[in-house]
Short mmCIF file of N, CA and C in Angstrom, two decimals:
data_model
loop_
_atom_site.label_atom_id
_atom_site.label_comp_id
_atom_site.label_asym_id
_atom_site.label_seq_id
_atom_site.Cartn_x
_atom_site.Cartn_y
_atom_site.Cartn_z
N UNK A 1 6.15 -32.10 21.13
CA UNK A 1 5.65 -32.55 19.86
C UNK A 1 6.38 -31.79 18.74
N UNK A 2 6.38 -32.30 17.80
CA UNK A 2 7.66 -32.17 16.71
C UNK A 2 6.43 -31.31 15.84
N UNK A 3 6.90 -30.26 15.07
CA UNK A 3 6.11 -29.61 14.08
C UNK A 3 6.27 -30.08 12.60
N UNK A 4 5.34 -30.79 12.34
CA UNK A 4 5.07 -31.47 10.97
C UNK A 4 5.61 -30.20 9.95
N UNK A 5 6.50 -31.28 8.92
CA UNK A 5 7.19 -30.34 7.70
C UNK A 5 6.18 -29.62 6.92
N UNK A 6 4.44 -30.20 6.58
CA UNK A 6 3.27 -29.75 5.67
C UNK A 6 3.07 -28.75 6.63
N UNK A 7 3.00 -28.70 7.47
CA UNK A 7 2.43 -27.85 8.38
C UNK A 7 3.39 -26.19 8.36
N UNK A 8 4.50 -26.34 8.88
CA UNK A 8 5.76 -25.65 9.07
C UNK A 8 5.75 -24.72 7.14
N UNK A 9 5.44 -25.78 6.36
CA UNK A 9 6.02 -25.35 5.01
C UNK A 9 4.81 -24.10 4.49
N UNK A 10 3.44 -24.61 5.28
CA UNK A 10 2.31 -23.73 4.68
C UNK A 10 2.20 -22.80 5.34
N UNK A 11 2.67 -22.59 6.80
CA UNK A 11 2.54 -21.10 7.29
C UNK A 11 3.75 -20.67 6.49
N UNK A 12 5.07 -21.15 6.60
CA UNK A 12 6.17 -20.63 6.08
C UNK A 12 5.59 -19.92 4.68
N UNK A 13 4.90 -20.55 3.77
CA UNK A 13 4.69 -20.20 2.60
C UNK A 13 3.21 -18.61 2.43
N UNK A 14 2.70 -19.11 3.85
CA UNK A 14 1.61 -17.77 3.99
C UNK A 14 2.49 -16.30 4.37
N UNK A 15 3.60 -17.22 5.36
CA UNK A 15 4.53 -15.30 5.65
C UNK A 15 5.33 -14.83 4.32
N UNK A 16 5.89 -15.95 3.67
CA UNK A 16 6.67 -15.23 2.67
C UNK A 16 5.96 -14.24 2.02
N UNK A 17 4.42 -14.44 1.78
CA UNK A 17 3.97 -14.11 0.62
C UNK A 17 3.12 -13.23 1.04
N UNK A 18 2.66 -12.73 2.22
CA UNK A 18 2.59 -11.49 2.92
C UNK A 18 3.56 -10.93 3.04
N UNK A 19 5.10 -11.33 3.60
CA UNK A 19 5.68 -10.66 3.59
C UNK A 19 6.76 -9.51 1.90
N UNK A 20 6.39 -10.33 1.11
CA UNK A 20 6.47 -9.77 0.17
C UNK A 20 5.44 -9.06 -0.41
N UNK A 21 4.37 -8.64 0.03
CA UNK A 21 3.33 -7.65 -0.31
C UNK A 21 3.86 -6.67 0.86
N UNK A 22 4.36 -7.09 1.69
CA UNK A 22 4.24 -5.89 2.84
C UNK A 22 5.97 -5.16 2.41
N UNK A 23 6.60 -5.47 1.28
CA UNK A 23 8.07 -5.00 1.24
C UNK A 23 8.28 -4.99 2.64
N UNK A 24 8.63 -6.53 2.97
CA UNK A 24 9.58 -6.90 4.34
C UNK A 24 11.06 -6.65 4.25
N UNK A 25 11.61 -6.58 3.12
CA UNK A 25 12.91 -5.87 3.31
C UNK A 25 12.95 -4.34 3.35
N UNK A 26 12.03 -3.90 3.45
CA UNK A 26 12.34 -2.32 3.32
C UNK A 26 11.49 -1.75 4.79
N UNK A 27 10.95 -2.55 5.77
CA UNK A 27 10.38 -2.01 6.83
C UNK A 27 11.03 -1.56 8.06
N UNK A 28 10.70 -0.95 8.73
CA UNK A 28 11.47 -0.58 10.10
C UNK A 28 10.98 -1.55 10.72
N UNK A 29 11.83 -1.80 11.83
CA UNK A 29 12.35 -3.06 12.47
C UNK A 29 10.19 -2.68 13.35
N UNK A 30 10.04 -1.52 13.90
CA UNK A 30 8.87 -1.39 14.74
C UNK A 30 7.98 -1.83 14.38
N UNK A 31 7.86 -1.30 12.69
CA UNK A 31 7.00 -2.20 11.79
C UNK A 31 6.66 -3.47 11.94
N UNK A 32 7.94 -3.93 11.92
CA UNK A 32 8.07 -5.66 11.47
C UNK A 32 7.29 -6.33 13.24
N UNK A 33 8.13 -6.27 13.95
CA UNK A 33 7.61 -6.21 15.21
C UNK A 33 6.42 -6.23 15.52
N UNK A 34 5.63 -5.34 15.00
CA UNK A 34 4.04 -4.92 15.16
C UNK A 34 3.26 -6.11 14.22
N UNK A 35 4.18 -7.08 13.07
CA UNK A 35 3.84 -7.91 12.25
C UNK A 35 3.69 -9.00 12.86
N UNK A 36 5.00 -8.70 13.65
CA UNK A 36 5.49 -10.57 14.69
C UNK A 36 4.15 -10.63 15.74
N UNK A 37 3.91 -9.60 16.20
CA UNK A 37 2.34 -9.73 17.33
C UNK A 37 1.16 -10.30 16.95
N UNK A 38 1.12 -9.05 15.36
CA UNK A 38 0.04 -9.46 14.52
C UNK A 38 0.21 -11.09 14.59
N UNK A 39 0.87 -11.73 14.09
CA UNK A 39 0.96 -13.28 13.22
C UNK A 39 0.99 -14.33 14.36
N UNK A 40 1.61 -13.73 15.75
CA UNK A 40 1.74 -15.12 16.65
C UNK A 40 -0.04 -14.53 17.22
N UNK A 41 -0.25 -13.52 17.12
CA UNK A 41 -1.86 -13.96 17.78
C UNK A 41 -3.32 -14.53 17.22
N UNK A 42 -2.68 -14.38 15.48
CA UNK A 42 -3.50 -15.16 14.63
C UNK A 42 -3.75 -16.36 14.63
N UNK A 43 -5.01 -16.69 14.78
CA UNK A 43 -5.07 -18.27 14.81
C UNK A 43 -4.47 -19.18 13.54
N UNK A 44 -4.39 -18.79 12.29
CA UNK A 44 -3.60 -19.38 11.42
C UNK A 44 -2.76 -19.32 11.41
N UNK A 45 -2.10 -18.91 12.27
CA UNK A 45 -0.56 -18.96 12.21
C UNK A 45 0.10 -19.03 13.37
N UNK A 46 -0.28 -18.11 14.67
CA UNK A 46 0.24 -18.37 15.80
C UNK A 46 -0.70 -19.67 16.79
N UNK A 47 -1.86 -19.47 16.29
CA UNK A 47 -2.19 -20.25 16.56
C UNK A 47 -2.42 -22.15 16.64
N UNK A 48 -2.01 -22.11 15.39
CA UNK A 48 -1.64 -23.80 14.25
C UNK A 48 -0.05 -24.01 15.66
N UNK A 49 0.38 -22.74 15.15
CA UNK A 49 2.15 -23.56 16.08
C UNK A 49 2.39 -23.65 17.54
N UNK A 50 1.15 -22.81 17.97
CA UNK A 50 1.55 -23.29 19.41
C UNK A 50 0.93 -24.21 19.88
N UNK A 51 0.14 -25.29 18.81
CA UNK A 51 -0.16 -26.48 19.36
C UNK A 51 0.94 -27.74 18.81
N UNK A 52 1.85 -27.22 18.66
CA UNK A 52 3.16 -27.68 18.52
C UNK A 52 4.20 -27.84 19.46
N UNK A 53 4.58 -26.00 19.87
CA UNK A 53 5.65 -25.66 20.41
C UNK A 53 4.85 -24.94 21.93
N UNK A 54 5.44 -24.36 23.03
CA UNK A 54 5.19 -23.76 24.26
C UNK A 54 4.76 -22.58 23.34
N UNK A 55 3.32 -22.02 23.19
CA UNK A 55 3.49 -20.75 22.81
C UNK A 55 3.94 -19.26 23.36
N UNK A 56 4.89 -19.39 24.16
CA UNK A 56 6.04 -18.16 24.36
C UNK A 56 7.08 -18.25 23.39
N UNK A 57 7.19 -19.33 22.78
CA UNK A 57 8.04 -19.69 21.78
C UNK A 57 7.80 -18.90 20.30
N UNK A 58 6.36 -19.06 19.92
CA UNK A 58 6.00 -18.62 18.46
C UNK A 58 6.84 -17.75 17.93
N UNK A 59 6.48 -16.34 18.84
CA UNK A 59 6.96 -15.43 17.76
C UNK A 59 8.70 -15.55 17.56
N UNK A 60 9.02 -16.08 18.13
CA UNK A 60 10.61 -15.74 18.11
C UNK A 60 11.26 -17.14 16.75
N UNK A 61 9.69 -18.16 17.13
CA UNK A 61 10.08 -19.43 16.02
C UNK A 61 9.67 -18.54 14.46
N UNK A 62 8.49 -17.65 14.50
CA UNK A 62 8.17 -16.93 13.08
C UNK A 62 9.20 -16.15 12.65
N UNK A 63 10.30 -15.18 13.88
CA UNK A 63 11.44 -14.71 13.05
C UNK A 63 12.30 -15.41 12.91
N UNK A 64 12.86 -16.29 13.77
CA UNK A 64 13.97 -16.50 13.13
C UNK A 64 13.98 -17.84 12.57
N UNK A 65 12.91 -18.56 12.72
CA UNK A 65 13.27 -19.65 11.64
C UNK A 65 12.11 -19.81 10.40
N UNK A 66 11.25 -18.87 10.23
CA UNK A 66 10.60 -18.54 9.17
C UNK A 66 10.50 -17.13 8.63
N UNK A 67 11.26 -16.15 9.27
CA UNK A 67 11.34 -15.02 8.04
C UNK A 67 12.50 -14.68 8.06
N UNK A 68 13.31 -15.25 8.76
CA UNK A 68 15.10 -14.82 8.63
C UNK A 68 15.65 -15.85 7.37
N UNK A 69 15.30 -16.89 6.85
CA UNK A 69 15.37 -17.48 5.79
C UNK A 69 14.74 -17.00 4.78
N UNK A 70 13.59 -15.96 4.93
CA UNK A 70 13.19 -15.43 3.85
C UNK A 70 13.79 -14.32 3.37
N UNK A 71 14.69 -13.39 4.31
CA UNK A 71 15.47 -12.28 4.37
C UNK A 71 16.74 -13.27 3.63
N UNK A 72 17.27 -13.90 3.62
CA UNK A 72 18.77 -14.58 3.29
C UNK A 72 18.74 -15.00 1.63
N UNK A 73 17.34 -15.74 2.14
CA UNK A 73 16.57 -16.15 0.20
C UNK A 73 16.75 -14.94 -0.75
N UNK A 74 15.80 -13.53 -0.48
CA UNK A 74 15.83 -12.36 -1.04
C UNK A 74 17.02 -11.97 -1.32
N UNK A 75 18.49 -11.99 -0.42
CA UNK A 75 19.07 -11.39 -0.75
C UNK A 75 20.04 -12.05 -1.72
N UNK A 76 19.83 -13.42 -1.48
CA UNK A 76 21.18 -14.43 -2.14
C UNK A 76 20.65 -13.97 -3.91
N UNK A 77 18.90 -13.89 -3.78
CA UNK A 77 18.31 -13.44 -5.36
C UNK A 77 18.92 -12.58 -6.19
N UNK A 78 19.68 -11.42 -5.45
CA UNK A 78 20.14 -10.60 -5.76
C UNK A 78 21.75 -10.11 -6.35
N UNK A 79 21.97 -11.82 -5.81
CA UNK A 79 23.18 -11.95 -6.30
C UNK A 79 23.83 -11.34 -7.97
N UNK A 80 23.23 -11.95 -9.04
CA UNK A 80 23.82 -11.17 -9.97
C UNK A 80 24.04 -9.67 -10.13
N UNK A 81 22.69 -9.11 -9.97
CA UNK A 81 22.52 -7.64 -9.69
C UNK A 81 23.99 -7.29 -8.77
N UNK A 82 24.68 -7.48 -8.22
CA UNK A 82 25.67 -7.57 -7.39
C UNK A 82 26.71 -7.58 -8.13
N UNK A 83 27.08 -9.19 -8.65
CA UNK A 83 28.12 -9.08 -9.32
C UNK A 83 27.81 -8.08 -10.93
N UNK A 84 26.88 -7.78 -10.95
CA UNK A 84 26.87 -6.75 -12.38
C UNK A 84 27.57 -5.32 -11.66
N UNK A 85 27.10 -4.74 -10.64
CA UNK A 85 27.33 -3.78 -10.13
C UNK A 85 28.39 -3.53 -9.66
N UNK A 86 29.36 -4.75 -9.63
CA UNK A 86 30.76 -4.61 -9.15
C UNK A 86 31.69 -5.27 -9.94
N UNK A 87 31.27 -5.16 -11.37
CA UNK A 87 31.74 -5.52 -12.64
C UNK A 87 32.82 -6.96 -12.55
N UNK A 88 32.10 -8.23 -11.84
CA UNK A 88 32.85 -9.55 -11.91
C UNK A 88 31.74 -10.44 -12.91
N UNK A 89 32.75 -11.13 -13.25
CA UNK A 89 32.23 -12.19 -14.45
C UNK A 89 31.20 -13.16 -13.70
N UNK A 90 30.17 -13.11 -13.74
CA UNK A 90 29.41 -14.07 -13.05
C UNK A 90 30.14 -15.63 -13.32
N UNK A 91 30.39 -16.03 -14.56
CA UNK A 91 31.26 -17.41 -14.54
C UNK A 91 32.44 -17.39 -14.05
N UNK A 92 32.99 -16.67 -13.00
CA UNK A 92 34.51 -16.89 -12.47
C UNK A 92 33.95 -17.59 -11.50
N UNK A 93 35.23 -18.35 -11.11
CA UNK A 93 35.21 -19.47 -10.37
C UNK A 93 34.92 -19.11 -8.83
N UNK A 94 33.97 -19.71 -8.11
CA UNK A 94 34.27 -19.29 -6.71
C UNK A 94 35.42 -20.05 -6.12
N UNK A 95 35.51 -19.72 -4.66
CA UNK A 95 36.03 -20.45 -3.62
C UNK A 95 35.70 -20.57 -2.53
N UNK A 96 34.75 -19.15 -2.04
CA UNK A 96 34.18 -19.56 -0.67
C UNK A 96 32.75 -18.93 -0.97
N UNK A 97 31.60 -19.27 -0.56
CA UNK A 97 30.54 -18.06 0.13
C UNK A 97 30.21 -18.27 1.19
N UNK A 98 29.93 -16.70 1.77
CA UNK A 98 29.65 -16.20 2.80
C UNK A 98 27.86 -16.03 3.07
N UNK A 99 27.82 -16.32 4.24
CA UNK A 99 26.37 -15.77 4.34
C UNK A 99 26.62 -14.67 6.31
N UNK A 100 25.94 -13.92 6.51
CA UNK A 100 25.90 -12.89 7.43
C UNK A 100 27.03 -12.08 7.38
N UNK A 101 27.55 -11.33 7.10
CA UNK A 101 26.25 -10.53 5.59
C UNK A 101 26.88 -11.69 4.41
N UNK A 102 26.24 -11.82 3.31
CA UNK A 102 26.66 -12.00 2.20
C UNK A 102 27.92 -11.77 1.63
N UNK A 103 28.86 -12.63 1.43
CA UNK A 103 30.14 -12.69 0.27
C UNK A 103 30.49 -13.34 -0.29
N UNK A 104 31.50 -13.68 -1.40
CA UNK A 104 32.05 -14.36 -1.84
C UNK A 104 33.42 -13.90 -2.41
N UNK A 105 34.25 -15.27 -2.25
CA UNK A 105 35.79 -14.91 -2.77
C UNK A 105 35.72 -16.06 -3.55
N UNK A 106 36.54 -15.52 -4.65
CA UNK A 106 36.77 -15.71 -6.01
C UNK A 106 37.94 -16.35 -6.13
N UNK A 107 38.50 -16.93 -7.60
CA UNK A 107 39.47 -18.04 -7.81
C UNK A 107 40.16 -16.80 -8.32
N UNK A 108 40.03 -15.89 -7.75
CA UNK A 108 41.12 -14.81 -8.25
C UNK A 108 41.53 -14.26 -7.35
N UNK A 109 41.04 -14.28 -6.22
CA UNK A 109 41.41 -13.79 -4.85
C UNK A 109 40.57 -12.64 -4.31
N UNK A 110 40.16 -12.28 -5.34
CA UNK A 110 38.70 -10.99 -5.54
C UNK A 110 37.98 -11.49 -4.33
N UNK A 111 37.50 -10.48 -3.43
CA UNK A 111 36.53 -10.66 -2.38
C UNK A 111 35.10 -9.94 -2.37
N UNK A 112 34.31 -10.31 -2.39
CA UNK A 112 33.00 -9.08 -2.19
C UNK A 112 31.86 -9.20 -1.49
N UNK A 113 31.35 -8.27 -0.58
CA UNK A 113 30.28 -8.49 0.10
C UNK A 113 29.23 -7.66 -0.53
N UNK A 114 27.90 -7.96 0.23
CA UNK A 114 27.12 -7.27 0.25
C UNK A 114 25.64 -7.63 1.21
N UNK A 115 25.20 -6.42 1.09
CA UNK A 115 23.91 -6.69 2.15
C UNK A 115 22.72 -5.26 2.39
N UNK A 116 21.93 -5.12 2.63
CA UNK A 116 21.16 -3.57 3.24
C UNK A 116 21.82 -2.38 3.66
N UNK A 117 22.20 -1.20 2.92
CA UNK A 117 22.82 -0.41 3.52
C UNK A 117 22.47 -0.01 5.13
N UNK A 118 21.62 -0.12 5.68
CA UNK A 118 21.72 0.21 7.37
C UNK A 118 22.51 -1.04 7.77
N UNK A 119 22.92 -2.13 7.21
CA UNK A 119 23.95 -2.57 7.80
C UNK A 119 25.39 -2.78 7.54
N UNK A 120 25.63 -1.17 6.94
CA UNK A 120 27.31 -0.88 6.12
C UNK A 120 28.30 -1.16 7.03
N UNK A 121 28.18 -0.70 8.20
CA UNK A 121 29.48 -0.58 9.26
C UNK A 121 29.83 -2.49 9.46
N UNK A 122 28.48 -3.49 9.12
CA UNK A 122 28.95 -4.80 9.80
C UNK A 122 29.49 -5.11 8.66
N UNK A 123 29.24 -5.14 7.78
CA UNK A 123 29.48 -5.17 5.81
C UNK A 123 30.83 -4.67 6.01
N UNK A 124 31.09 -3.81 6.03
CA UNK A 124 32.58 -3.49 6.05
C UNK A 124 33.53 -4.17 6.83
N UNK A 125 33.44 -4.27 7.93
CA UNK A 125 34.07 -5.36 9.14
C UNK A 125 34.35 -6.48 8.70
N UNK A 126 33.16 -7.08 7.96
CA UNK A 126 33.42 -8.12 8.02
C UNK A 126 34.22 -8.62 6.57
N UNK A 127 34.17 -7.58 5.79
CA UNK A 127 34.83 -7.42 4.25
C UNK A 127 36.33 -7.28 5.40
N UNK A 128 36.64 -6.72 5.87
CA UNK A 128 37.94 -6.28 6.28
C UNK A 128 38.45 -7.52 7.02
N UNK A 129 37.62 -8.23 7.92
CA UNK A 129 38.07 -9.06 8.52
C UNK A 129 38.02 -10.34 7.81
N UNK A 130 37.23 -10.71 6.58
CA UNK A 130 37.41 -11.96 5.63
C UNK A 130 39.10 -12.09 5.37
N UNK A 131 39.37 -10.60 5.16
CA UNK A 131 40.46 -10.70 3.96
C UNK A 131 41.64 -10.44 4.89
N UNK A 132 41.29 -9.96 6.05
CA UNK A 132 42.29 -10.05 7.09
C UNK A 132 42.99 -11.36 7.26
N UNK A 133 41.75 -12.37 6.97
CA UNK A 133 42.42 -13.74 7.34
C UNK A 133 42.77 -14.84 6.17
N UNK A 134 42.30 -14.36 5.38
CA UNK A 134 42.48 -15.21 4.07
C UNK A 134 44.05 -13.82 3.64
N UNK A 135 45.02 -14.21 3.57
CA UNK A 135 46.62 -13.18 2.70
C UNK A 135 46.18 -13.95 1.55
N UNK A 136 46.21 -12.78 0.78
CA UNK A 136 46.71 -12.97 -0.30
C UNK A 136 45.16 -12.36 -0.89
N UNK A 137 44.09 -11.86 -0.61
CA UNK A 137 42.87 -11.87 -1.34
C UNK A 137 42.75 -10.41 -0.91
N UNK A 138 41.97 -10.03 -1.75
CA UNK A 138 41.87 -8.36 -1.82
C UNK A 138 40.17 -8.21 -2.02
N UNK A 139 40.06 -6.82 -1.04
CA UNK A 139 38.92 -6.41 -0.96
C UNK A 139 38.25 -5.94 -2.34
N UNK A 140 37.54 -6.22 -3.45
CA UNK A 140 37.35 -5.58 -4.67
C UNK A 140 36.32 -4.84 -4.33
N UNK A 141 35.14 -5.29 -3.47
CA UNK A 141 34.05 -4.54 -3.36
C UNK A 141 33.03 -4.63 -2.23
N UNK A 142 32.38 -3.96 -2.29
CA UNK A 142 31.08 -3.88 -1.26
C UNK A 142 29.55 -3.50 -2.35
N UNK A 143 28.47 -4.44 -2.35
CA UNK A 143 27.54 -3.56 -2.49
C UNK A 143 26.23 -3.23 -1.41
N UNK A 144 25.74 -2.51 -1.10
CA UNK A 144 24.73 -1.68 -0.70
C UNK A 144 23.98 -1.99 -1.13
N UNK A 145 22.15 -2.52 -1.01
CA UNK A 145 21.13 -2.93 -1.21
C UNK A 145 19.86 -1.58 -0.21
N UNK A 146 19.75 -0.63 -0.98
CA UNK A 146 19.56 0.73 -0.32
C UNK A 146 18.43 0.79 0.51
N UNK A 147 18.74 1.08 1.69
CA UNK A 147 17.25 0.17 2.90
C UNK A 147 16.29 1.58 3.09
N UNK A 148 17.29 2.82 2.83
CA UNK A 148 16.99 4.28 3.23
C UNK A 148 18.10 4.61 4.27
N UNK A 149 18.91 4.32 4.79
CA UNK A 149 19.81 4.85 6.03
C UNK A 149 20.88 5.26 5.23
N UNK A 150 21.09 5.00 4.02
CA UNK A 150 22.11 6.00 3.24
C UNK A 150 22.29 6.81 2.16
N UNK A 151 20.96 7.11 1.82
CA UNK A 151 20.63 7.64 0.27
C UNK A 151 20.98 9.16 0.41
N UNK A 152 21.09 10.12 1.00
CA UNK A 152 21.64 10.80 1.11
C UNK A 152 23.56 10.73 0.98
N UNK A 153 23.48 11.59 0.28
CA UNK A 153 25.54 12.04 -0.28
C UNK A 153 25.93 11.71 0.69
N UNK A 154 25.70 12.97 1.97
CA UNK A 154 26.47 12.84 3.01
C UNK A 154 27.21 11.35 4.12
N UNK A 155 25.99 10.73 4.02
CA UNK A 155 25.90 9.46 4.40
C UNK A 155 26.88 8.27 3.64
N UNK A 156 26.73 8.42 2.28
CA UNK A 156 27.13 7.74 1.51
C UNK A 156 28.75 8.04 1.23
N UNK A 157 29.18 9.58 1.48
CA UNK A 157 30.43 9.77 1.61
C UNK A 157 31.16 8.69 2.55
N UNK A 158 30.50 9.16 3.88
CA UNK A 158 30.94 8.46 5.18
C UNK A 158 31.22 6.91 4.48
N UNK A 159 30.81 6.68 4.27
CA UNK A 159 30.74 4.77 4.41
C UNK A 159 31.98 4.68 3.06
N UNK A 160 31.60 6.01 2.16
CA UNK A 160 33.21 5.33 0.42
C UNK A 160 34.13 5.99 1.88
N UNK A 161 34.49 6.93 2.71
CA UNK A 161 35.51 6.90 3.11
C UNK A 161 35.87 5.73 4.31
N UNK A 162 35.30 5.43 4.51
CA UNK A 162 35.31 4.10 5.86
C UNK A 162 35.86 2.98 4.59
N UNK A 163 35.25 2.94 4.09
CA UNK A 163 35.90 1.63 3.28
C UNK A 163 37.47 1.58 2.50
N UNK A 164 37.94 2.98 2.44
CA UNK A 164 38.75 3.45 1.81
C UNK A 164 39.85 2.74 3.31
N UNK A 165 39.34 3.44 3.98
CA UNK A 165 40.40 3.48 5.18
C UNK A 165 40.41 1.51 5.54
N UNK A 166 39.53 1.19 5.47
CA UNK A 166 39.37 -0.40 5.76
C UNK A 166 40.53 -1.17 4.33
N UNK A 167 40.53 -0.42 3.14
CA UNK A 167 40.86 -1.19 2.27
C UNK A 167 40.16 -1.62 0.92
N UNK A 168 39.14 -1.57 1.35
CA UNK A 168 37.89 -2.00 0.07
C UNK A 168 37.68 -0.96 -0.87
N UNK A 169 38.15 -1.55 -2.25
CA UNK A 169 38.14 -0.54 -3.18
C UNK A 169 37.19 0.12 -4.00
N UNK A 170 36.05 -0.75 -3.44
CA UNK A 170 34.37 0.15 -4.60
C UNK A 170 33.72 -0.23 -3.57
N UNK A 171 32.61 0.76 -3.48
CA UNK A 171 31.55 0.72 -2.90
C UNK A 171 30.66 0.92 -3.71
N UNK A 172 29.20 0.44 -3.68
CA UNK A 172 28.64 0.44 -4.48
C UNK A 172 27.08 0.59 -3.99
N UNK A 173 26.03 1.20 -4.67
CA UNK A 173 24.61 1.24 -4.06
C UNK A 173 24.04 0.59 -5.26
N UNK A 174 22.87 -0.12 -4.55
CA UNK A 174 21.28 -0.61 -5.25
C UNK A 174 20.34 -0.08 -4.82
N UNK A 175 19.85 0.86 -5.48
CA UNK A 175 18.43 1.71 -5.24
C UNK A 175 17.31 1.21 -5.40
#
C-alpha cells in the first residue's frame, strides 16, 4: 500500500517541527538515534506508517526520507550566510550546484562548498575532487557550519592546513 501524500506531509511536518525545537542539527548522532526509537514507536507517527509500509521499515523511512530532507532544507537556508562569509556576490551567475555536501561553481570558475564542521575531511575531498574534474575552476572556499568537532584552534588549524595542502584557499567557520 502506497503512503498517501496528506498523510506522509503531516508526520513530515510534526518531525520538522520537533525537530527544530530539539536543535536537530546540532545533536549527536546517539541522541538522534534515541529520537528515531522514540518516533517509530509512537503511535502518531510510527505507528500511522506502518500501516502503510512493513514496519521494520519505519524508522529507516523517518531518517532518510523525512529528516534527511530536513537536514539538506536547513542547510541550503544557509546559503547566503555562506556566500557572505566567503565574500561572493550573491548575484553572480551560477553554473552548477552541488548537494552532499553542499556547493556551487560559479560563472567565474569560483568553486565553494560547505556543510557541518564534523564533516570537514568529506567537505574538503570533495572541494578537491569537484575541481579536480572540472580544469579550469579554482577552489575559492570552504565554509564550516560549527557542529562542535572544531571550535577549538587546534582543530581548526588542522583542517586551514589540510585545505591548504588540497588547494582551497579560505576556510571559513559559522558559529
Amino acid at each position: 500500500m502506497r503512503l498517501p501524500d496528506d498523510v506522509r506531509d503531516r508526520i513530515r511536518d510534526l518531525l520538522w517541527e520537533r525537530a527544530t525545537e530539539l536543535g536537530w542539527s546540532n545533536l549527536p548522532d546517539i541522541e538522534r538515534s534515541r529520537h528515531y526509537e522514540q518516533w517509530t514507536r509512537e503511535t502518531m507517527i510510527g505507528g500511522t506508517l506502518a500501516h502503510y509500509m512493513d514496519p521494520r521499515k519505519v524508522r529507516v523511512y523517518i531518517k532518510d526520507s523525512l529528516l534527511k530532507p530536513y537536514e539538506r532544507a536547513r542547510m541550503s537556508s544557509t546559503e547566503q550566510d555562506i556566500l557572505a562569509v566567503l565574500d561572493i556576490d550573491p548575484t553572480l551567475g551560477v553554473v552548477e550546484r552541488y548537494i552532499k555536501p553542499h556547493g556551487t561553481c560559479f560563472i567565474d570558475d569560483r568553486m565553494i562548498a560547505w556543510g557541518k564542521s564534523r564533516d570537514w575531511k568529506l567537505i574538503l575531498m570533495a572541494m578537491y575532487e569537484r575541481t579536480a574534474l572540472n580544469p579550469g575552476t579554482s577552489s575559492h572556499g570552504i565554509a564550516l557550519l560549527e557542529s562542535g568537532n572544531t571550535a577549538d584552534d587546534s582543530s581548526r588549524l588542522l583542517v586551514r592546513r589540510a585545505a591548504t595542502r588540497l588547494g582551497i584557499a579560505r576556510v571559513e567557520w559559522i558559529d
